[in-house]
PDB file of C-alpha atoms in Angstrom:
ATOM      1  CA  MET Y   1      69.258-110.251  71.458  1.00 70.00           C
ATOM      2  CA  GLU Y   2      67.242-113.028  73.075  1.00 73.00           C
ATOM      3  CA  ASN Y   3      64.828-114.914  70.788  1.00 83.00           C
ATOM      4  CA  PHE Y   4      66.116-113.128  67.682  1.00 90.00           C
ATOM      5  CA  ASN Y   5      64.174-114.360  64.647  1.00 92.00           C
ATOM      6  CA  ARG Y   6      66.643-114.978  61.822  1.00 93.00           C
ATOM      7  CA  LEU Y   7      63.769-115.715  59.447  1.00 92.00           C
ATOM      8  CA  ASN Y   8      62.524-112.146  59.778  1.00 89.00           C
ATOM      9  CA  ASP Y   9      62.241-111.070  56.134  1.00 84.00           C
ATOM     10  CA  LEU Y  10      64.137-107.800  56.553  1.00 86.00           C
ATOM     11  CA  TYR Y  11      67.044-109.505  58.282  1.00 91.00           C
ATOM     12  CA  PHE Y  12      67.097-112.533  55.977  1.00 92.00           C
ATOM     13  CA  LYS Y  13      67.313-110.426  52.853  1.00 90.00           C
ATOM     14  CA  LYS Y  14      70.009-108.228  54.377  1.00 92.00           C
ATOM     15  CA  LEU Y  15      72.005-111.358  55.203  1.00 94.00           C
ATOM     16  CA  LEU Y  16      71.585-113.486  52.058  1.00 94.00           C
ATOM     17  CA  GLY Y  17      70.135-111.082  49.491  1.00 91.00           C
ATOM     18  CA  ASP Y  18      72.920-108.506  49.363  1.00 91.00           C
ATOM     19  CA  LYS Y  19      75.756-108.692  46.837  1.00 91.00           C
ATOM     20  CA  LYS Y  20      78.126-107.486  49.562  1.00 93.00           C
ATOM     21  CA  ARG Y  21      77.644-110.841  51.265  1.00 94.00           C
ATOM     22  CA  LYS Y  22      77.133-113.080  48.238  1.00 94.00           C
ATOM     23  CA  ASN Y  23      79.785-115.414  49.648  1.00 95.00           C
ATOM     24  CA  LEU Y  24      77.274-116.267  52.405  1.00 96.00           C
ATOM     25  CA  THR Y  25      74.507-116.875  49.872  1.00 95.00           C
ATOM     26  CA  LEU Y  26      76.813-119.152  47.867  1.00 95.00           C
ATOM     27  CA  SER Y  27      77.739-121.025  51.040  1.00 95.00           C
ATOM     28  CA  PHE Y  28      74.040-121.515  51.850  1.00 96.00           C
ATOM     29  CA  LEU Y  29      73.142-122.642  48.308  1.00 96.00           C
ATOM     30  CA  ASN Y  30      76.133-124.928  47.831  1.00 95.00           C
ATOM     31  CA  GLY Y  31      75.369-126.530  51.186  1.00 95.00           C
ATOM     32  CA  ILE Y  32      71.646-127.042  50.567  1.00 96.00           C
ATOM     33  CA  LEU Y  33      72.268-128.277  47.000  1.00 95.00           C
ATOM     34  CA  ASN Y  34      75.043-130.617  48.214  1.00 92.00           C
ATOM     35  CA  LYS Y  35      77.751-129.185  45.986  1.00 92.00           C
ATOM     36  CA  ASP Y  36      81.402-130.062  46.546  1.00 87.00           C
ATOM     37  CA  ASP Y  37      84.554-128.110  45.684  1.00 82.00           C
ATOM     38  CA  LYS Y  38      84.585-129.485  42.124  1.00 85.00           C
ATOM     39  CA  ASN Y  39      81.025-128.584  41.086  1.00 88.00           C
ATOM     40  CA  CYS Y  40      80.103-125.762  43.471  1.00 91.00           C
ATOM     41  CA  PHE Y  41      78.597-122.472  42.331  1.00 92.00           C
ATOM     42  CA  THR Y  42      81.204-119.734  42.302  1.00 91.00           C
ATOM     43  CA  ASP Y  43      79.198-116.591  41.574  1.00 93.00           C
ATOM     44  CA  ILE Y  44      75.672-115.247  41.893  1.00 92.00           C
ATOM     45  CA  THR Y  45      73.772-112.292  40.472  1.00 91.00           C
ATOM     46  CA  PHE Y  46      70.782-111.032  42.446  1.00 89.00           C
ATOM     47  CA  LEU Y  47      67.676-110.015  40.546  1.00 82.00           C
ATOM     48  CA  ASP Y  48      66.153-107.261  42.655  1.00 62.00           C
ATOM     49  CA  LYS Y  49      62.381-107.182  43.057  1.00 54.00           C
ATOM     50  CA  ASP Y  50      60.185-104.280  44.032  1.00 45.00           C
ATOM     51  CA  ASN Y  51      59.019-104.263  47.636  1.00 43.00           C
ATOM     52  CA  GLU Y  52      55.776-106.147  47.989  1.00 43.00           C
ATOM     53  CA  PRO Y  53      52.887-104.731  50.049  1.00 41.00           C
ATOM     54  CA  LEU Y  54      52.606-105.495  53.737  1.00 43.00           C
ATOM     55  CA  THR Y  55      49.682-107.912  53.393  1.00 44.00           C
ATOM     56  CA  LEU Y  56      48.546-111.272  54.703  1.00 40.00           C
ATOM     57  CA  ASP Y  57      50.245-113.097  51.844  1.00 40.00           C
ATOM     58  CA  GLY Y  58      52.976-110.528  51.227  1.00 40.00           C
ATOM     59  CA  LYS Y  59      56.040-109.418  53.145  1.00 41.00           C
ATOM     60  CA  LEU Y  60      54.458-110.468  56.438  1.00 41.00           C
ATOM     61  CA  SER Y  61      54.803-114.132  55.573  1.00 40.00           C
ATOM     62  CA  LYS Y  62      57.465-114.657  52.960  1.00 48.00           C
ATOM     63  CA  LEU Y  63      60.690-113.482  51.477  1.00 52.00           C
ATOM     64  CA  ASP Y  64      61.712-113.829  47.852  1.00 73.00           C
ATOM     65  CA  ILE Y  65      65.363-113.921  46.827  1.00 88.00           C
ATOM     66  CA  ARG Y  66      65.732-114.442  43.086  1.00 88.00           C
ATOM     67  CA  ALA Y  67      69.137-114.910  41.490  1.00 90.00           C
ATOM     68  CA  ASP Y  68      71.168-116.297  38.600  1.00 89.00           C
ATOM     69  CA  LEU Y  69      74.123-118.570  39.316  1.00 92.00           C
ATOM     70  CA  ASN Y  70      77.346-118.643  37.311  1.00 90.00           C
ATOM     71  CA  ASP Y  71      76.275-121.578  35.091  1.00 91.00           C
ATOM     72  CA  GLY Y  72      72.928-119.969  34.238  1.00 91.00           C
ATOM     73  CA  THR Y  73      70.929-121.872  36.863  1.00 93.00           C
ATOM     74  CA  GLN Y  74      67.976-119.870  38.176  1.00 93.00           C
ATOM     75  CA  VAL Y  75      67.253-119.985  41.906  1.00 94.00           C
ATOM     76  CA  ASP Y  76      64.431-118.688  44.062  1.00 93.00           C
ATOM     77  CA  ILE Y  77      64.587-118.767  47.880  1.00 94.00           C
ATOM     78  CA  GLU Y  78      61.292-118.404  49.731  1.00 92.00           C
ATOM     79  CA  VAL Y  79      60.949-118.022  53.480  1.00 91.00           C
ATOM     80  CA  GLN Y  80      57.551-118.849  54.939  1.00 89.00           C
ATOM     81  CA  VAL Y  81      57.020-118.052  58.602  1.00 85.00           C
ATOM     82  CA  CYS Y  82      53.260-118.466  58.970  1.00 81.00           C
ATOM     83  CA  PRO Y  83      51.669-121.873  58.142  1.00 83.00           C
ATOM     84  CA  PHE Y  84      50.365-121.995  54.578  1.00 83.00           C
ATOM     85  CA  LYS Y  85      48.481-125.053  53.298  1.00 88.00           C
ATOM     86  CA  LEU Y  86      49.038-124.383  49.589  1.00 90.00           C
ATOM     87  CA  MET Y  87      52.814-124.100  49.817  1.00 92.00           C
ATOM     88  CA  ALA Y  88      53.404-126.720  47.106  1.00 94.00           C
ATOM     89  CA  GLU Y  89      51.086-124.982  44.663  1.00 93.00           C
ATOM     90  CA  ARG Y  90      52.611-121.594  45.342  1.00 91.00           C
ATOM     91  CA  SER Y  91      56.157-122.902  45.013  1.00 93.00           C
ATOM     92  CA  LEU Y  92      55.313-124.568  41.701  1.00 94.00           C
ATOM     93  CA  TYR Y  93      53.734-121.323  40.473  1.00 92.00           C
ATOM     94  CA  TYR Y  94      56.829-119.283  41.347  1.00 90.00           C
ATOM     95  CA  TRP Y  95      59.048-121.949  39.791  1.00 93.00           C
ATOM     96  CA  SER Y  96      57.046-121.873  36.539  1.00 93.00           C
ATOM     97  CA  LYS Y  97      57.335-118.082  36.326  1.00 90.00           C
ATOM     98  CA  MET Y  98      61.064-118.242  36.985  1.00 91.00           C
ATOM     99  CA  TYR Y  99      61.504-120.910  34.303  1.00 93.00           C
ATOM    100  CA  SER Y 100      59.331-119.287  31.636  1.00 91.00           C
ATOM    101  CA  GLU Y 101      60.768-115.798  32.116  1.00 89.00           C
ATOM    102  CA  GLN Y 102      64.148-117.017  30.853  1.00 89.00           C
ATOM    103  CA  LEU Y 103      62.956-116.948  27.228  1.00 87.00           C
ATOM    104  CA  GLU Y 104      62.112-113.897  25.228  1.00 83.00           C
ATOM    105  CA  LYS Y 105      59.572-114.145  22.413  1.00 67.00           C
ATOM    106  CA  GLY Y 106      60.905-116.316  19.599  1.00 70.00           C
ATOM    107  CA  ALA Y 107      63.855-117.681  21.612  1.00 82.00           C
ATOM    108  CA  GLU Y 108      64.842-121.353  21.327  1.00 89.00           C
ATOM    109  CA  TYR Y 109      63.993-123.849  24.081  1.00 90.00           C
ATOM    110  CA  LYS Y 110      67.586-125.033  24.197  1.00 90.00           C
ATOM    111  CA  LYS Y 111      68.446-121.763  25.910  1.00 90.00           C
ATOM    112  CA  LEU Y 112      66.416-122.747  28.975  1.00 94.00           C
ATOM    113  CA  LYS Y 113      68.443-123.426  32.114  1.00 94.00           C
ATOM    114  CA  LYS Y 114      67.694-125.349  35.283  1.00 95.00           C
ATOM    115  CA  ALA Y 115      65.433-123.608  37.795  1.00 96.00           C
ATOM    116  CA  ILE Y 116      65.573-124.399  41.518  1.00 96.00           C
ATOM    117  CA  ALA Y 117      63.007-123.359  44.131  1.00 96.00           C
ATOM    118  CA  ILE Y 118      64.061-123.519  47.786  1.00 96.00           C
ATOM    119  CA  ASN Y 119      61.385-123.158  50.484  1.00 96.00           C
ATOM    120  CA  LEU Y 120      62.618-122.474  54.013  1.00 96.00           C
ATOM    121  CA  LEU Y 121      59.678-123.174  56.329  1.00 95.00           C
ATOM    122  CA  ALA Y 122      59.237-122.337  60.011  1.00 93.00           C
ATOM    123  CA  PHE Y 123      56.482-124.971  60.355  1.00 93.00           C
ATOM    124  CA  ASP Y 124      55.807-128.642  59.585  1.00 95.00           C
ATOM    125  CA  TYR Y 125      54.344-128.965  56.116  1.00 95.00           C
ATOM    126  CA  LEU Y 126      54.997-132.425  54.628  1.00 96.00           C
ATOM    127  CA  GLU Y 127      53.060-134.677  56.988  1.00 93.00           C
ATOM    128  CA  ASP Y 128      54.227-137.932  55.389  1.00 93.00           C
ATOM    129  CA  GLU Y 129      57.921-137.030  55.487  1.00 95.00           C
ATOM    130  CA  GLN Y 130      60.187-137.385  58.507  1.00 95.00           C
ATOM    131  CA  ASP Y 131      63.331-135.755  57.096  1.00 96.00           C
ATOM    132  CA  TRP Y 132      63.784-131.976  57.362  1.00 96.00           C
ATOM    133  CA  HIS Y 133      65.060-131.691  53.757  1.00 97.00           C
ATOM    134  CA  ASN Y 134      62.979-133.075  50.882  1.00 97.00           C
ATOM    135  CA  ILE Y 135      63.652-132.619  47.163  1.00 97.00           C
ATOM    136  CA  TYR Y 136      61.122-133.015  44.345  1.00 97.00           C
ATOM    137  CA  ASN Y 137      61.778-133.605  40.631  1.00 96.00           C
ATOM    138  CA  LEU Y 138      59.704-134.627  37.592  1.00 95.00           C
ATOM    139  CA  LEU Y 139      59.721-138.452  37.433  1.00 95.00           C
ATOM    140  CA  ASN Y 140      58.050-141.305  35.564  1.00 96.00           C
ATOM    141  CA  VAL Y 141      55.477-142.776  37.972  1.00 95.00           C
ATOM    142  CA  LYS Y 142      56.338-146.344  36.862  1.00 96.00           C
ATOM    143  CA  SER Y 143      60.089-146.431  36.313  1.00 96.00           C
ATOM    144  CA  HIS Y 144      60.941-143.402  38.504  1.00 94.00           C
ATOM    145  CA  ASN Y 145      63.272-142.224  35.741  1.00 96.00           C
ATOM    146  CA  LYS Y 146      63.775-138.467  35.696  1.00 95.00           C
ATOM    147  CA  LEU Y 147      62.226-136.665  32.711  1.00 96.00           C
ATOM    148  CA  THR Y 148      64.479-133.613  33.040  1.00 95.00           C
ATOM    149  CA  ASP Y 149      66.792-132.081  35.596  1.00 94.00           C
ATOM    150  CA  HIS Y 150      65.443-128.596  34.856  1.00 96.00           C
ATOM    151  CA  ILE Y 151      62.946-128.706  37.720  1.00 96.00           C
ATOM    152  CA  GLU Y 152      64.009-129.020  41.349  1.00 97.00           C
ATOM    153  CA  ILE Y 153      61.942-127.953  44.356  1.00 97.00           C
ATOM    154  CA  HIS Y 154      63.298-128.124  47.915  1.00 97.00           C
ATOM    155  CA  PHE Y 155      61.372-127.982  51.192  1.00 98.00           C
ATOM    156  CA  LEU Y 156      63.398-127.285  54.349  1.00 97.00           C
ATOM    157  CA  GLU Y 157      61.265-127.713  57.483  1.00 97.00           C
ATOM    158  CA  LEU Y 158      63.022-126.194  60.500  1.00 96.00           C
ATOM    159  CA  PRO Y 159      60.896-127.863  63.229  1.00 95.00           C
ATOM    160  CA  LYS Y 160      62.023-131.298  61.994  1.00 96.00           C
ATOM    161  CA  PHE Y 161      65.712-130.432  62.203  1.00 95.00           C
ATOM    162  CA  THR Y 162      67.932-131.856  64.932  1.00 91.00           C
ATOM    163  CA  LEU Y 163      71.706-131.709  64.856  1.00 86.00           C
ATOM    164  CA  LYS Y 164      73.008-135.226  65.497  1.00 81.00           C
ATOM    165  CA  ASP Y 165      76.774-134.753  65.626  1.00 78.00           C
ATOM    166  CA  MET Y 166      78.293-131.270  65.785  1.00 77.00           C
ATOM    167  CA  ARG Y 167      81.730-132.681  64.927  1.00 75.00           C
ATOM    168  CA  LYS Y 168      80.554-134.091  61.591  1.00 82.00           C
ATOM    169  CA  ILE Y 169      78.223-131.291  60.575  1.00 90.00           C
ATOM    170  CA  ARG Y 170      77.622-130.554  56.896  1.00 92.00           C
ATOM    171  CA  ALA Y 171      77.295-127.018  55.506  1.00 93.00           C
ATOM    172  CA  SER Y 172      73.547-127.486  54.948  1.00 95.00           C
ATOM    173  CA  GLU Y 173      73.072-128.552  58.576  1.00 95.00           C
ATOM    174  CA  ALA Y 174      75.169-125.627  59.803  1.00 95.00           C
ATOM    175  CA  TRP Y 175      72.934-123.120  58.020  1.00 96.00           C
ATOM    176  CA  ILE Y 176      69.707-124.772  59.166  1.00 96.00           C
ATOM    177  CA  ALA Y 177      71.046-124.876  62.728  1.00 95.00           C
ATOM    178  CA  TYR Y 178      71.702-121.132  62.454  1.00 95.00           C
ATOM    179  CA  PHE Y 179      68.241-120.254  61.115  1.00 96.00           C
ATOM    180  CA  SER Y 180      66.420-122.629  63.463  1.00 93.00           C
ATOM    181  CA  GLY Y 181      67.259-120.526  66.536  1.00 91.00           C
ATOM    182  CA  LYS Y 182      67.652-123.727  68.564  1.00 91.00           C
ATOM    183  CA  TYR Y 183      71.348-123.255  69.280  1.00 90.00           C
ATOM    184  CA  SER Y 184      73.234-120.805  71.482  1.00 88.00           C
ATOM    185  CA  LYS Y 185      75.944-118.406  70.337  1.00 86.00           C
ATOM    186  CA  LYS Y 186      78.515-120.715  71.927  1.00 89.00           C
ATOM    187  CA  GLU Y 187      77.201-123.693  69.976  1.00 91.00           C
ATOM    188  CA  LEU Y 188      77.165-121.619  66.783  1.00 91.00           C
ATOM    189  CA  GLU Y 189      80.824-120.735  67.403  1.00 90.00           C
ATOM    190  CA  GLU Y 190      81.593-124.448  67.509  1.00 90.00           C
ATOM    191  CA  ILE Y 191      79.604-124.974  64.308  1.00 92.00           C
ATOM    192  CA  ALA Y 192      81.497-122.103  62.671  1.00 90.00           C
ATOM    193  CA  MET Y 193      84.732-124.061  63.099  1.00 90.00           C
ATOM    194  CA  THR Y 194      83.599-126.360  60.280  1.00 89.00           C
ATOM    195  CA  THR Y 195      81.550-123.756  58.377  1.00 91.00           C
ATOM    196  CA  PRO Y 196      83.295-120.336  58.596  1.00 92.00           C
ATOM    197  CA  ALA Y 197      80.381-118.588  56.865  1.00 95.00           C
ATOM    198  CA  ILE Y 198      78.336-119.065  60.036  1.00 95.00           C
ATOM    199  CA  LYS Y 199      80.843-116.969  61.996  1.00 94.00           C
ATOM    200  CA  GLU Y 200      80.439-114.167  59.469  1.00 96.00           C
ATOM    201  CA  ALA Y 201      76.645-114.483  59.691  1.00 96.00           C
ATOM    202  CA  VAL Y 202      76.744-114.174  63.496  1.00 94.00           C
ATOM    203  CA  GLU Y 203      79.005-111.114  63.238  1.00 95.00           C
ATOM    204  CA  PHE Y 204      76.645-109.485  60.740  1.00 95.00           C
ATOM    205  CA  GLU Y 205      73.720-110.253  63.050  1.00 94.00           C
ATOM    206  CA  ASP Y 206      75.414-108.311  65.852  1.00 94.00           C
ATOM    207  CA  THR Y 207      76.023-105.357  63.526  1.00 95.00           C
ATOM    208  CA  PHE Y 208      72.422-105.456  62.309  1.00 95.00           C
ATOM    209  CA  LEU Y 209      71.021-105.319  65.840  1.00 93.00           C
ATOM    210  CA  GLN Y 210      73.249-102.385  66.775  1.00 94.00           C
ATOM    211  CA  ASN Y 211      71.765-100.297  63.953  1.00 93.00           C
ATOM    212  CA  LYS Y 212      68.876 -98.290  65.434  1.00 92.00           C
ATOM    213  CA  ILE Y 213      66.872 -98.013  62.204  1.00 91.00           C
ATOM    214  CA  GLU Y 214      67.383-101.644  61.184  1.00 91.00           C
ATOM    215  CA  ARG Y 215      66.437-102.904  64.630  1.00 92.00           C
ATOM    216  CA  ARG Y 216      63.268-100.795  64.762  1.00 91.00           C
ATOM    217  CA  ALA Y 217      62.209-102.062  61.318  1.00 88.00           C
ATOM    218  CA  TYR Y 218      62.895-105.629  62.495  1.00 89.00           C
ATOM    219  CA  GLU Y 219      60.792-105.157  65.622  1.00 90.00           C
ATOM    220  CA  GLN Y 220      57.914-103.673  63.629  1.00 86.00           C
ATOM    221  CA  ARG Y 221      57.937-106.676  61.302  1.00 83.00           C
ATOM    222  CA  GLU Y 222      57.942-109.057  64.248  1.00 85.00           C
ATOM    223  CA  LYS Y 223      54.960-107.211  65.680  1.00 84.00           C
ATOM    224  CA  ALA Y 224      53.169-107.659  62.350  1.00 77.00           C
ATOM    225  CA  ILE Y 225      53.666-111.416  62.593  1.00 74.00           C
ATOM    226  CA  ARG Y 226      52.366-111.491  66.168  1.00 77.00           C
ATOM    227  CA  ASP Y 227      49.363-109.427  65.090  1.00 74.00           C
ATOM    228  CA  TYR Y 228      48.717-111.905  62.293  1.00 67.00           C
ATOM    229  CA  TYR Y 229      48.470-114.783  64.741  1.00 69.00           C
ATOM    230  CA  SER Y 230      46.288-112.715  67.056  1.00 71.00           C
ATOM    231  CA  TYR Y 231      43.869-111.777  64.294  1.00 64.00           C
ATOM    232  CA  MET Y 232      43.890-115.283  62.858  1.00 61.00           C
ATOM    233  CA  ASN Y 233      43.055-116.957  66.170  1.00 64.00           C
ATOM    234  CA  SER Y 234      40.404-114.386  67.040  1.00 61.00           C
ATOM    235  CA  TYR Y 235      38.540-114.540  63.754  1.00 55.00           C
ATOM    236  CA  LYS Y 236      38.983-118.283  63.352  1.00 54.00           C
ATOM    237  CA  GLU Y 237      37.070-118.838  66.574  1.00 55.00           C
ATOM    238  CA  GLU Y 238      34.226-116.677  65.301  1.00 56.00           C
ATOM    239  CA  GLY Y 239      34.352-118.114  61.795  1.00 51.00           C
ATOM    240  CA  LEU Y 240      34.792-114.686  60.187  1.00 48.00           C
ATOM    241  CA  GLN Y 241      37.265-115.350  57.395  1.00 50.00           C
ATOM    242  CA  GLU Y 242      36.386-112.167  55.559  1.00 51.00           C
ATOM    243  CA  GLY Y 243      36.833-110.214  58.759  1.00 50.00           C
ATOM    244  CA  LEU Y 244      40.265-111.803  59.192  1.00 45.00           C
ATOM    245  CA  GLN Y 245      41.477-110.416  55.907  1.00 50.00           C
ATOM    246  CA  GLN Y 246      39.997-106.957  56.408  1.00 53.00           C
ATOM    247  CA  GLY Y 247      41.032-106.675  60.045  1.00 50.00           C
ATOM    248  CA  LEU Y 248      44.595-107.748  59.387  1.00 50.00           C
ATOM    249  CA  GLN Y 249      44.987-105.404  56.452  1.00 55.00           C
ATOM    250  CA  GLN Y 250      43.737-102.461  58.507  1.00 57.00           C
ATOM    251  CA  GLY Y 251      45.893-103.365  61.486  1.00 57.00           C
ATOM    252  CA  LEU Y 252      49.047-103.628  59.400  1.00 63.00           C
ATOM    253  CA  TYR Y 253      48.295-100.353  57.636  1.00 66.00           C
ATOM    254  CA  GLN Y 254      47.876 -98.524  60.942  1.00 72.00           C
ATOM    255  CA  GLN Y 255      51.109-100.083  62.155  1.00 71.00           C
ATOM    256  CA  ALA Y 256      52.931 -98.852  59.046  1.00 74.00           C
ATOM    257  CA  ILE Y 257      51.614 -95.329  59.707  1.00 79.00           C
ATOM    258  CA  GLN Y 258      52.853 -95.421  63.313  1.00 79.00           C
ATOM    259  CA  THR Y 259      56.259 -96.666  62.149  1.00 78.00           C
ATOM    260  CA  ALA Y 260      56.439 -93.791  59.659  1.00 80.00           C
ATOM    261  CA  LYS Y 261      55.624 -91.293  62.427  1.00 84.00           C
ATOM    262  CA  ASN Y 262      58.380 -92.669  64.636  1.00 79.00           C
ATOM    263  CA  MET Y 263      60.917 -92.568  61.827  1.00 81.00           C
ATOM    264  CA  LEU Y 264      59.914 -88.998  60.921  1.00 84.00           C
ATOM    265  CA  LYS Y 265      60.550 -88.000  64.527  1.00 82.00           C
ATOM    266  CA  ASP Y 266      64.038 -89.489  64.160  1.00 76.00           C
ATOM    267  CA  LYS Y 267      64.473 -87.402  60.986  1.00 78.00           C
ATOM    268  CA  VAL Y 268      64.892 -90.463  58.771  1.00 81.00           C
ATOM    269  CA  ASP Y 269      64.908 -89.827  55.010  1.00 81.00           C
ATOM    270  CA  ILE Y 270      61.430 -90.139  53.467  1.00 83.00           C
ATOM    271  CA  LYS Y 271      62.601 -92.558  50.781  1.00 81.00           C
ATOM    272  CA  LEU Y 272      64.028 -94.835  53.459  1.00 78.00           C
ATOM    273  CA  ILE Y 273      60.764 -94.648  55.415  1.00 80.00           C
ATOM    274  CA  SER Y 274      58.879 -95.650  52.270  1.00 78.00           C
ATOM    275  CA  LYS Y 275      61.224 -98.609  51.818  1.00 73.00           C
ATOM    276  CA  TYR Y 276      60.629 -99.948  55.320  1.00 68.00           C
ATOM    277  CA  THR Y 277      56.875 -99.255  55.580  1.00 73.00           C
ATOM    278  CA  ASN Y 278      55.748 -99.737  51.955  1.00 72.00           C
ATOM    279  CA  LEU Y 279      53.820 -96.459  52.266  1.00 78.00           C
ATOM    280  CA  SER Y 280      53.971 -94.152  49.266  1.00 82.00           C
ATOM    281  CA  ILE Y 281      55.982 -90.922  49.317  1.00 85.00           C
ATOM    282  CA  GLU Y 282      52.684 -89.029  49.090  1.00 84.00           C
ATOM    283  CA  GLU Y 283      51.261 -90.781  52.140  1.00 84.00           C
ATOM    284  CA  ILE Y 284      54.408 -90.096  54.157  1.00 85.00           C
ATOM    285  CA  ASN Y 285      54.410 -86.415  53.188  1.00 87.00           C
ATOM    286  CA  LYS Y 286      50.774 -86.206  54.304  1.00 85.00           C
ATOM    287  CA  ILE Y 287      51.683 -87.737  57.666  1.00 85.00           C
ATOM    288  CA  LYS Y 288      54.562 -85.273  57.976  1.00 84.00           C
ATOM    289  CA  VAL Y 289      52.255 -82.302  57.378  1.00 84.00           C
ATOM    290  CA  GLU Y 290      49.691 -83.606  59.881  1.00 77.00           C
TER     291      GLU Y 290
END
């Protein structure tokens, strides 16, 4: 499929958020975190989250993959498609929740494990940084000594990425090349020679696109993103920020209803429709009766 968006939240979570393909998630994480064969993560447990509403700051713009790694490290992967000025604040907020939720009431602090936040961005965010991959820790402002290794926040900016030498590609570069959409299937096949997980990702992509229900859900989500930009540009010109929020919410809700109608016509299970549209079972039954 031409111009396939691999950062589409539905596709991304199917690819890297499913225990059936946890080997791909481990490949991605070990690459981004620069792990070698001696200290690499060997297992991962996904912590499923309820579907978030289809809103301006919800599933339209981000994806959340939360997981535990085999040494107890907590990891959170966020995908942000639409530009968001407060990305640092939001990432720190999610990191703090991930870190604090490790302890139950009365538990000892020594039980706390490292927490890593990874932000995969489809836009330029760090204006003063030239590199596509930037890592932040908690440091002394004078000596630059690290206070603790428990906090680690990564920003991966796709627009800044350029593959310099395909023959000497690292696993992290292979994955970013894949998600960037800048490289052809033929080039990805060459990349897969050094990072086999990319070949498996490309094969899964083909399977995903051949699934009628999955592809329709993907296309509906892409339409939601296009609608976001349309609403944003329209209301920004008129200075109607409140109208932006209300108009977008209404537009996305109507789109979800239309998607539900189409899926009902295809005799898709109501629970599956609810999963893909975020409409309640009651709302879908009402649409079915109408």
